[in-house]
Coordinates of C-alpha atoms in Angstrom, one line a residue:
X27 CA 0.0 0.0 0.0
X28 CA 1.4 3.7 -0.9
X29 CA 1.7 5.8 2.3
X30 CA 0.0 9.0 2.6
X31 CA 1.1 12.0 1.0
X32 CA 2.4 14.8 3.9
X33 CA 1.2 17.9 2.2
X34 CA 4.3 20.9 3.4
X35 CA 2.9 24.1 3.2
X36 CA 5.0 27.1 1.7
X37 CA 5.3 29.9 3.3
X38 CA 2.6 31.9 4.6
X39 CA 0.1 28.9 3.9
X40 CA -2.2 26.9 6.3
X41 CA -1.9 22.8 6.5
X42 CA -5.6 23.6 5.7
X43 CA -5.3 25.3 2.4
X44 CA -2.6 23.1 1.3
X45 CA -4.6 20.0 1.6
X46 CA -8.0 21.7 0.3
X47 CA -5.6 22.2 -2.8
X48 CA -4.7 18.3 -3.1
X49 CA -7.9 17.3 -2.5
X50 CA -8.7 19.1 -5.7
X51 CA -5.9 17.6 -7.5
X52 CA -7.0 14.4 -6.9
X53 CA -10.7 14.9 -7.4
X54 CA -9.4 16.1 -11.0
X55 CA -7.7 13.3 -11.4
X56 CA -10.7 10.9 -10.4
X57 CA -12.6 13.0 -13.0
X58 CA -10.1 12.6 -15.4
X59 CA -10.4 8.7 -14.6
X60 CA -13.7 8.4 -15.3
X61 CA -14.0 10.4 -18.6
X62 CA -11.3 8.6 -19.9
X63 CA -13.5 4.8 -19.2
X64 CA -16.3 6.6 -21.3
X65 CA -18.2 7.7 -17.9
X66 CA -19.8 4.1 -17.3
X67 CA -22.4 5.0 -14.8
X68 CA -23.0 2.7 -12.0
X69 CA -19.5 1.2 -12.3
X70 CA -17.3 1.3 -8.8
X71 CA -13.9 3.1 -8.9
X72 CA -12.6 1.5 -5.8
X73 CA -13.4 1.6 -2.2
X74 CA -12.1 4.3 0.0
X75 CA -9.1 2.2 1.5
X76 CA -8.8 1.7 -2.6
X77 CA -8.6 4.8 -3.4
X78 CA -6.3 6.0 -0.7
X79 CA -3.5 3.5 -1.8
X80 CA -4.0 4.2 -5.4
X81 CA -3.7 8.1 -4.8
X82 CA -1.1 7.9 -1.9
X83 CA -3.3 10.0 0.5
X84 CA -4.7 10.3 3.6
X85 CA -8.2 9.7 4.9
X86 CA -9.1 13.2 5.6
X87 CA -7.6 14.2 1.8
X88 CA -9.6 11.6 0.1
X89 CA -12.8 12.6 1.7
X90 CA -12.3 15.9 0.7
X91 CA -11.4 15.2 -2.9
X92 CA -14.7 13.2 -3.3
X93 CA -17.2 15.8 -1.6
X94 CA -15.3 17.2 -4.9
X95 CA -16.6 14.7 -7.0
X96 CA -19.8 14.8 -5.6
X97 CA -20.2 18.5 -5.9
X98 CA -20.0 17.7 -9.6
X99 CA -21.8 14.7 -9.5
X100 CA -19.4 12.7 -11.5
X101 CA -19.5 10.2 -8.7
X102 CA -20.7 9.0 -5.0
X103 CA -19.7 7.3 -2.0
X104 CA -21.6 4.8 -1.1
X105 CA -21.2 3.5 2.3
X106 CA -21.1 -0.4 3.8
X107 CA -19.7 -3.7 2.9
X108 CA -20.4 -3.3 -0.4
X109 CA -19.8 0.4 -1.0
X110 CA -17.3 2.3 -2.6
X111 CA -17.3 5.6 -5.1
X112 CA -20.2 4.9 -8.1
X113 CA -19.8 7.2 -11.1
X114 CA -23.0 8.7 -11.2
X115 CA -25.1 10.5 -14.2
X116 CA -24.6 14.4 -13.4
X117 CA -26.9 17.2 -14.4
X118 CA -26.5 20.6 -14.7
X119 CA -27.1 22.4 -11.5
X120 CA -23.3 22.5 -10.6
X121 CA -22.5 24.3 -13.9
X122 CA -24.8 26.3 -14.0
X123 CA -24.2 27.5 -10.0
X124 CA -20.6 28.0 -11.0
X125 CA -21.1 30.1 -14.0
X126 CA -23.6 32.0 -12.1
X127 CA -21.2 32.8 -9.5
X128 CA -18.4 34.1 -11.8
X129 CA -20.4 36.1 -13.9
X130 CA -22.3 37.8 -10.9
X131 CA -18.7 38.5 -9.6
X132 CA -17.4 40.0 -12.6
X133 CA -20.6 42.6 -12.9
X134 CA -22.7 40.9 -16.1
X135 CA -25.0 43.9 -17.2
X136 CA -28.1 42.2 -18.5
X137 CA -27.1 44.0 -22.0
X138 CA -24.6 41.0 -21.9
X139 CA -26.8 38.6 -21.2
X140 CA -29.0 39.8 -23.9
X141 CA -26.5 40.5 -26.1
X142 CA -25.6 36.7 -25.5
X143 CA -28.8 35.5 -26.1
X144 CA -28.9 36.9 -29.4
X145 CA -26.0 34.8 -30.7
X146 CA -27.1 31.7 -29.5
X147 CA -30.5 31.1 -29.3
X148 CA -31.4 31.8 -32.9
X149 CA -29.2 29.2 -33.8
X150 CA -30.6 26.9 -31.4
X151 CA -34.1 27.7 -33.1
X152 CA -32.7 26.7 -36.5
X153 CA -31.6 23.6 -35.4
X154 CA -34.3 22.7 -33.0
X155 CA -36.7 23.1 -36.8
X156 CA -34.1 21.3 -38.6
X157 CA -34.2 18.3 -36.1
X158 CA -37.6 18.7 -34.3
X159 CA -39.4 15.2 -34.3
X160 CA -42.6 13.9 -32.8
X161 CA -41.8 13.8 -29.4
X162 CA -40.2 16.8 -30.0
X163 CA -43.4 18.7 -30.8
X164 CA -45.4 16.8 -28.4
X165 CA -42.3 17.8 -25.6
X166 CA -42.9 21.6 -26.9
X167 CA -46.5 22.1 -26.9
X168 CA -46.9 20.1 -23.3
X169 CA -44.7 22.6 -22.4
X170 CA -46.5 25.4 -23.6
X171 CA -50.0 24.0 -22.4
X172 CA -48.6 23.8 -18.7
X173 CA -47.0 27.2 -19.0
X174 CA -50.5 28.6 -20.5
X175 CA -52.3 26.8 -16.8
X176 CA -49.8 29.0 -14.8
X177 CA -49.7 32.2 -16.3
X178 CA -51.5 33.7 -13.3
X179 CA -48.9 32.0 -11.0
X180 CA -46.3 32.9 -9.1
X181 CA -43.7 31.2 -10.9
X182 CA -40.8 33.0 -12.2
X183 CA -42.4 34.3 -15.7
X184 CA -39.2 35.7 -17.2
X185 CA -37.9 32.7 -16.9
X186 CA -38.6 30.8 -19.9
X187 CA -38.5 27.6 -19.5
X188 CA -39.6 27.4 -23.7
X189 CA -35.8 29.4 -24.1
X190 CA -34.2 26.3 -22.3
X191 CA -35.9 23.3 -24.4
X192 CA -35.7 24.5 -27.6
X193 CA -31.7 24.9 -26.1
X194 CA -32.2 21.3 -25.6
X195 CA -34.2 20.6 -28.3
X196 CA -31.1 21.8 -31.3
X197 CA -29.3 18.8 -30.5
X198 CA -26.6 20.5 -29.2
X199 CA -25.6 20.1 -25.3
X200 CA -23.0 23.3 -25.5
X201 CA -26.5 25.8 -26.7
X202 CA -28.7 23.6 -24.0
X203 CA -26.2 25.0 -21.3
X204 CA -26.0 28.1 -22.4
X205 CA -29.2 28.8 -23.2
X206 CA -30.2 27.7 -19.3
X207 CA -27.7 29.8 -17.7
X208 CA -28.6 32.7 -20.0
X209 CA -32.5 32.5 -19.2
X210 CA -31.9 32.1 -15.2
X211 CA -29.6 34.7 -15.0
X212 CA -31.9 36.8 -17.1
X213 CA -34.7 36.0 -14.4
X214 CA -32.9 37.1 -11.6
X215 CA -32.1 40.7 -13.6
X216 CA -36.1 40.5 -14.0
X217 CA -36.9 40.4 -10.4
X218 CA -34.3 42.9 -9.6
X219 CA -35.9 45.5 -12.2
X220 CA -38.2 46.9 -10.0
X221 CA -41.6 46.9 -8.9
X222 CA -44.4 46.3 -11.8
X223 CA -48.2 46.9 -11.0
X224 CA -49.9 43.1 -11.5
X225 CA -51.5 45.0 -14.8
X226 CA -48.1 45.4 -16.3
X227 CA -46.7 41.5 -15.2
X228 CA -49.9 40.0 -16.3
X229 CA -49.7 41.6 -19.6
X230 CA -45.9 40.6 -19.8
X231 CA -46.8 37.2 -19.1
X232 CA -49.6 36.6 -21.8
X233 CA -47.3 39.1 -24.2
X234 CA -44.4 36.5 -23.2
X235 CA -46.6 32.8 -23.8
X236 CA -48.0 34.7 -27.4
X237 CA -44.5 35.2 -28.6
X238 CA -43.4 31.1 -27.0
X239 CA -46.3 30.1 -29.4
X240 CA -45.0 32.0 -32.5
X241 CA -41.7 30.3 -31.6
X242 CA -43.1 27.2 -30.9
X243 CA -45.2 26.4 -33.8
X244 CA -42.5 27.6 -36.2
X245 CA -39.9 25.3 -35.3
X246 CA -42.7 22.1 -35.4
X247 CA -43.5 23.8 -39.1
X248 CA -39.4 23.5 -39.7
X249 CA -39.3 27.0 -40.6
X250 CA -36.1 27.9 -39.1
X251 CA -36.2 31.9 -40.2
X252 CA -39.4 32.3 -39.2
X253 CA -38.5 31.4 -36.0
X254 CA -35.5 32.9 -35.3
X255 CA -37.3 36.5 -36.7
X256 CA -40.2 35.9 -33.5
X257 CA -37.5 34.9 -31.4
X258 CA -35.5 37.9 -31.9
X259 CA -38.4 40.3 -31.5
X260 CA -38.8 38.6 -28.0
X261 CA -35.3 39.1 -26.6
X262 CA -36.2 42.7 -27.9
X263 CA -38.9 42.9 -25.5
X264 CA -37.6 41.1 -22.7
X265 CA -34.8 43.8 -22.9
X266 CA -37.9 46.4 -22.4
X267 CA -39.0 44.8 -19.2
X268 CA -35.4 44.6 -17.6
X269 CA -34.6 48.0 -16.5
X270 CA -31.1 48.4 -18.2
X271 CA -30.4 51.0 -16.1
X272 CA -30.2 49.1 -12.8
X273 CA -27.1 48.5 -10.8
X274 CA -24.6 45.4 -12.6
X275 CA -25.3 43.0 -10.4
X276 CA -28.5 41.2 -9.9
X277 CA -30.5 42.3 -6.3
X278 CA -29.5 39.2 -3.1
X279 CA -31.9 36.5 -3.3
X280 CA -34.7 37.9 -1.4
X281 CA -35.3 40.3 -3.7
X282 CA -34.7 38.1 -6.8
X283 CA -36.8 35.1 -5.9
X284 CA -33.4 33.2 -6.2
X285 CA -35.2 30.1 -5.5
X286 CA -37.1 29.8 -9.0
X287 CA -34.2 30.1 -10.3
X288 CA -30.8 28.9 -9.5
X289 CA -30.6 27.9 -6.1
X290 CA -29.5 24.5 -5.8
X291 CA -31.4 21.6 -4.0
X292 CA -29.9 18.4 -2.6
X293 CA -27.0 17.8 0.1
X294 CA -26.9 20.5 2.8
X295 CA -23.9 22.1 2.4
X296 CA -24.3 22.4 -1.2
X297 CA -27.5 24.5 -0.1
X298 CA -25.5 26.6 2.7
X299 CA -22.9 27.2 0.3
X300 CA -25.4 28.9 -1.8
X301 CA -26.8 31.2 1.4
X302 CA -23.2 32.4 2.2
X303 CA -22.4 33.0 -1.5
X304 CA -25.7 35.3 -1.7
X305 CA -24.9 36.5 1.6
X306 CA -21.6 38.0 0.1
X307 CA -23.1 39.4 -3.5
X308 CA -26.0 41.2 -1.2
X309 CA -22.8 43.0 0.5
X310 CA -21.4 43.8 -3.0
X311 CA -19.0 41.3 -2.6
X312 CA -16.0 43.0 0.0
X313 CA -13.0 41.1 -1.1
X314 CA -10.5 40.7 1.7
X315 CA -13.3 41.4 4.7
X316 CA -14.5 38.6 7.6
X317 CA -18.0 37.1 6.6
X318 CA -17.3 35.4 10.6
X319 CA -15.3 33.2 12.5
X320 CA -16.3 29.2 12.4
X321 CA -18.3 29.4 15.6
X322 CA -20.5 32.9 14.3
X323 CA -21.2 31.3 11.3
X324 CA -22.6 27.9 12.8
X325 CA -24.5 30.3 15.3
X326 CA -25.8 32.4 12.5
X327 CA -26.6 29.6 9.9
X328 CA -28.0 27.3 12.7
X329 CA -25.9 24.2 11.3
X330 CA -23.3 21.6 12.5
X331 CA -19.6 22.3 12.1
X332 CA -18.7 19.0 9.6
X333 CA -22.0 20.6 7.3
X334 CA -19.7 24.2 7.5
X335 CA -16.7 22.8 6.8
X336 CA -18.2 20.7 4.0
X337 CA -19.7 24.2 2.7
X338 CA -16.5 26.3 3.3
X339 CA -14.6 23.5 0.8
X340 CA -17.4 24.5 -2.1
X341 CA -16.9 27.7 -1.5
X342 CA -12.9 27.6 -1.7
X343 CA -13.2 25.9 -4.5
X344 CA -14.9 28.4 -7.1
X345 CA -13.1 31.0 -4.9
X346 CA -15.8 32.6 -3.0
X347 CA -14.5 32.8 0.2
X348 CA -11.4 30.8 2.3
X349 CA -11.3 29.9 6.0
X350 CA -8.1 31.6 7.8
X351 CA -7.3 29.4 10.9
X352 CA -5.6 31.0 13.9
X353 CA -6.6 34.4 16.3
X354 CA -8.1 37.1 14.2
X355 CA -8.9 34.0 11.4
X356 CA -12.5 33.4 9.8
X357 CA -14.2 33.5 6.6
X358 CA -12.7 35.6 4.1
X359 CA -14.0 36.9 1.3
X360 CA -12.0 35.9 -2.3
X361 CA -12.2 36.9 -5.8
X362 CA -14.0 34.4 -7.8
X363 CA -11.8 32.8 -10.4
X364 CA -13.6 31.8 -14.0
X365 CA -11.5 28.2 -14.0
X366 CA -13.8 26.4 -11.5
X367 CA -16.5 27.5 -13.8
X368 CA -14.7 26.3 -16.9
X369 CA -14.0 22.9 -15.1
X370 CA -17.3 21.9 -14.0
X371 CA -19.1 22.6 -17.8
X372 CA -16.8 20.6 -19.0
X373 CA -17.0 18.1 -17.4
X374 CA -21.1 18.2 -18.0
X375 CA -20.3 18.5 -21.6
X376 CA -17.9 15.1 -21.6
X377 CA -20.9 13.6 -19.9
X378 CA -22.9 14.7 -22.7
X379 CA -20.9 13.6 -25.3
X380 CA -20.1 16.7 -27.1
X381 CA -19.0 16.9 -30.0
X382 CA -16.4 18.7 -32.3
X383 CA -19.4 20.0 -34.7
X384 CA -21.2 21.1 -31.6
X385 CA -18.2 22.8 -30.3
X386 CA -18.0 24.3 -34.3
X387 CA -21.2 25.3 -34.7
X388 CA -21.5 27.5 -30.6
X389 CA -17.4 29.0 -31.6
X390 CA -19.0 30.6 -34.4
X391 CA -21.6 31.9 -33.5
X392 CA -19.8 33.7 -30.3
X393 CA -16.7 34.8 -32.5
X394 CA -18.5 36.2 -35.2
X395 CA -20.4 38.1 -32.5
X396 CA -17.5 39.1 -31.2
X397 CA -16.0 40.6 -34.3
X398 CA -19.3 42.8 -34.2
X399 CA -18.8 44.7 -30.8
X400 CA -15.4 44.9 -31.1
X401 CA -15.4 46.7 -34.6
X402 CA -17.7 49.1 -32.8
X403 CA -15.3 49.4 -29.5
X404 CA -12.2 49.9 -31.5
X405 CA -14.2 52.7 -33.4
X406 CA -15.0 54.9 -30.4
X407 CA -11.1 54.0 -28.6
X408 CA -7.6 55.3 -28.3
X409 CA -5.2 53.2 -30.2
X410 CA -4.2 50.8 -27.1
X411 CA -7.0 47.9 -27.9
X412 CA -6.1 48.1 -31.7
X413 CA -2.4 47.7 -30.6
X414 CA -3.0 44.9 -28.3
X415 CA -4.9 42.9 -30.5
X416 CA -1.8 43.8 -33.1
X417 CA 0.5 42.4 -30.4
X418 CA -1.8 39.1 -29.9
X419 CA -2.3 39.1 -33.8
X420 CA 1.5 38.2 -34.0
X421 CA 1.5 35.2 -31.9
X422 CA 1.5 31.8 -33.0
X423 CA -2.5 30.3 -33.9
X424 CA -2.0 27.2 -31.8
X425 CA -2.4 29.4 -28.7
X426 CA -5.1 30.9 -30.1
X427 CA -4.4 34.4 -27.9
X428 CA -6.0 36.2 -31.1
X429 CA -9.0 34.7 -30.3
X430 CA -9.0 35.6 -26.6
X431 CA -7.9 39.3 -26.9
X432 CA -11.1 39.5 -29.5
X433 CA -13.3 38.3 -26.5
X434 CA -11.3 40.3 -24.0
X435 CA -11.4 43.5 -26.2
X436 CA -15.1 43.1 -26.4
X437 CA -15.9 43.6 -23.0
X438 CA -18.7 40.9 -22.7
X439 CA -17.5 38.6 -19.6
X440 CA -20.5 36.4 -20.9
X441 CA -19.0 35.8 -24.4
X442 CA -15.5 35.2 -22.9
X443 CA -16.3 33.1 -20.9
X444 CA -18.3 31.0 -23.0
X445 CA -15.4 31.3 -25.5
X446 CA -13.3 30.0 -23.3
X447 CA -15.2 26.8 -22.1
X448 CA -15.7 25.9 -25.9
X449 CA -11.7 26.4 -26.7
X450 CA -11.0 24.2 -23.5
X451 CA -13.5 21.2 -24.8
X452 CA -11.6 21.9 -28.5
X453 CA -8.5 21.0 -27.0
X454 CA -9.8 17.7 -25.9
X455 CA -11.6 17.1 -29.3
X456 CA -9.4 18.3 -32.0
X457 CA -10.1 17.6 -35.7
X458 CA -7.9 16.3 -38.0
X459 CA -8.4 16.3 -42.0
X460 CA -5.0 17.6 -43.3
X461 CA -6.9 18.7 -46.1
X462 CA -9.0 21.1 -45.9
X463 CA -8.2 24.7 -47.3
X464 CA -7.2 27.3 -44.9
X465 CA -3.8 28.5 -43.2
X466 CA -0.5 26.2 -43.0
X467 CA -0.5 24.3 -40.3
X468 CA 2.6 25.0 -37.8
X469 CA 3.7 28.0 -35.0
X470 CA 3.9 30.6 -37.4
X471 CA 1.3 33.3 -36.7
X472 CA -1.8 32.9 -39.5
X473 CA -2.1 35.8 -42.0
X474 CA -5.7 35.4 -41.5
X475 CA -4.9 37.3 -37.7
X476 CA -4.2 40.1 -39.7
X477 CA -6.4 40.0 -42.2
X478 CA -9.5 40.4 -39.8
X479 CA -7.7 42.8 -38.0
X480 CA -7.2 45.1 -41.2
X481 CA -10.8 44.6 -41.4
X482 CA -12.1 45.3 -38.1
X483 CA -9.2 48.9 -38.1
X484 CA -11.5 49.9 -41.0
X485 CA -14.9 49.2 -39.6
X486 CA -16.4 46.6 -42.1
X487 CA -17.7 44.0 -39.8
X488 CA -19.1 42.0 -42.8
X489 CA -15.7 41.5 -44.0
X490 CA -14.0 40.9 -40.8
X491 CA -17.0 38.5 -40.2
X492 CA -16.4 36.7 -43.5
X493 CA -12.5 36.6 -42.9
X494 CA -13.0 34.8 -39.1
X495 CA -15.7 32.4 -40.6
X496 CA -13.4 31.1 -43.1
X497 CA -10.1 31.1 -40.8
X498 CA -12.5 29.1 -38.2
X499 CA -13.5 26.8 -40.8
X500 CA -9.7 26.1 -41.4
X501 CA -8.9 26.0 -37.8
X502 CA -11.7 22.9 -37.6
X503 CA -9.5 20.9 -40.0
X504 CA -6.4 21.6 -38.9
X505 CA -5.1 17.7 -38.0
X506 CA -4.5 18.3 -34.0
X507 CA -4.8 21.8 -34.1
X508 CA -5.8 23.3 -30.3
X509 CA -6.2 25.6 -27.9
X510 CA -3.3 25.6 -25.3
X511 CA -4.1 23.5 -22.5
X512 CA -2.3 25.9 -19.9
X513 CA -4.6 28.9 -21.1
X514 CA -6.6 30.6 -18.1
X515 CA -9.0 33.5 -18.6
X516 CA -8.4 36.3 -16.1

């Protein structure tokens, strides 16, 4: 049997943080374990004194690492004679909880998510026509029927549920996500609008189910364009009824009936995580200050110290808040970093079974939107943003730091993070048909960089837009060609 890694601390670290960090490394590397199988559901990876000798860890690491791996329901411990750690079949709540934390953090306007919504869900309307089937339709309109019995509820209207299944209707699990996270987020930016008389929500809500209908009944017709023109006049008025003038981030989850729409349900400290975390937006998120020591927050929460403790470890790990040990010690308050997000989607999406045509068709549509506002930015800027993206225009296309200055320059931490998520699941599925027409393969910087940056310098967004579709389109064929796999969005 392996003995049990002794974690040292550097400097200036606690014994704590140090092995909250390998648990994390070996979580990844159960994850990693279980993708690579082909995610057999129900199969056992080992029991716990298993895993400790394979991993070369302690007890209290392990446990750690799987509450992990539970978190992102890739597997569970199950306890007895015959127990052990089952990969499980994960949904998206995790994902969608982490995505929602980052881009809460990082001040989404609901412009972005609107703006967001506009690239993606008409495409998701054109393929949910080009692939609707019979269940499909009957899916859709049981949907609409049960949406038409609540309208005078008090369910969370804005949240269009109709948005999300015709996400998951296209086919493609990278717009399904998307699309989900985009319509609660939207919700919450809804309910933090302001107050409405009923007259104005009840005529939102039967303006909102006529224009599902429309939708509805022109993707069962397969008419893709007709459907994408009623779905774009919706966003339009869903952007009417969010005041755009409101403060960035979404009202704490009193306010926003948070419940309807993204708090999580299941173990506890999943669910106490989720109260802290909203705890912290409603104080506008004070990096650096005490939320409270281990014993207020017990007292304050009215829970045990293991469910704390559990909850503290989710909250460490998408960088929410870390717990200082020691006189003076407690909660503090972190910056949230977008990596944990950009883990847990994709490791949903390997569930899923993405694949490199789904990835394809979601790149393009958020790169050529890209191309759009940044053409306008660079139009109303000093000459740092055009130099930068000059700078990142010179470096070699396997990096693809063009690409990620684009989503920088254009100001939209939805789109960049998005991008980002779809270049990390690229790296793990890259094409490979040496054929196809495009820029020579190797390190050497693509003239296509410069080409849509010539174009976007003079403002012609069709031709810049032409000029990224077809260096995409050779990018896809490229044999191995790939994102680097050390590339972190700030």
């Amino acid at each position: 049997m392996a003995s049990a890694v002794e974690f040292e601390p550097a400097d200036g670290e606690s014994i704590a943080t140090g092995a909250g960090r390998l648990a994390t490394q070996i979580a990844r590397r159960i994850e990693e374990t279980v993708i690579g199988r082909g995610w057999p559901v129900g199969e056992s990876l080992g029991s716990e004194s298993d895993l400790r000798a394979r991993y070369g860890v302690g007890r209290p690491v392990l446990r750690e690492a799987v509450r992990l791996v539970e978190h992102h329901q890739v597997a569970r411990m199950r306890r007895g004679p015959h127990g052990g750690l089952f990969v499980c079949a994960p949904d998206g709540e995790p994902a969608i909880h982490a995505m929602v934390i980052y881009l809460e953090y990082v001040g989404t306007r609901v412009t972005d998510l609107l703006e967001a919504r506009s690239l993606l869900e008409p495409v998701a309307a054109q393929l949910a026509a080009d692939r609707i089937t019979e269940d499909g339709i009957t899916t859709l309109r049981d949907a609409l029927r049960d949406e038409h019995a609540h309208l005078s509820g008090p369910q969370c209207w804005a949240q269009d549920p109709v948005h999300a299944l015709l996400g998951r209707l296209s086919g493609n699990p990278v717009l399904h996500l998307f699309i989900d996270v985009l319509a609660r987020l939207t919700t919450r930016y809804a309910h933090a609008s302001g107050r409405r008389s009923a007259a104005e929500v009840d005529a939102a809500r039967q303006d909102s189910h006529a224009a599902h209908r429309a939708i509805a009944e022109a993707v069962i017709d397969g008419d893709g364009a007709r459907a994408q023109v009623a779905l774009t006049a919706h966003l339009e008025f869903l952007s009417t009824w969010v005041d755009l003038r409101r403060a960035r981030r979404a009202a704490p989850a009193a306010e926003t009936g948070f419940d309807c729409a993204t708090a999580p349900t299941g173990k506890l400290a999943e669910v106490l995580a989720s109260r802290i975390h909203d705890d912290i937006a409603a104080r506008g998120w004070p990096v650096g200050t005490v939320v409270g020591s281990e014993t207020d927050l017990v007292t304050r929460y009215g829970i045990s110290r293991p469910a704390l403790r559990e909850a503290v470890r989710l909250l460490e790990y998408h960088s929410v808040a870390r717990m200082r040990p020691g006189p003076g010690g407690g909660l503090i308050v972190t910056e949230p970093e977008p990596q944990a997000s950009v883990d847990t989607i994709a490791l949903l999406l390997e569930y899923e079974r993405v694949t490199t045509d789904d990835l394809r068709i979601v790149r393009n549509a958020l790169e050529l939107g890209i191309i759009g506002r940044v053409t306008a930015r660079l139009a109303d800027a000093d000459g740092e943003l055009s130099d930068r993206l000059g700078d990142a225009a010179d470096e070699p296309c396997p990096n693809q730091l063009f690409h990620t200055e684009l989503a920088a320059v254009a100001g939209n931490p939805v789109l960049t993070l998005f991008l980002s998520v779809v270049m990390e699941l690229s790296h793990r599925h890259p094409a490979g048909d040496p054929s196809a027409p495009g820029d020579t393969p190797g390190d050497d910087p693509p003239p296509a960089h410069h080409r849509i940056l010539d174009a976007i310098r003079q403002g012609d967004t069709a031709l810049a837009r032409h000029r990224m579709r077809r260096h995409l389109g050779a990018l896809a064929h490229r044999p191995g060609a790939r994102p680097d796999p050390n590339y972190r969005i700030e």
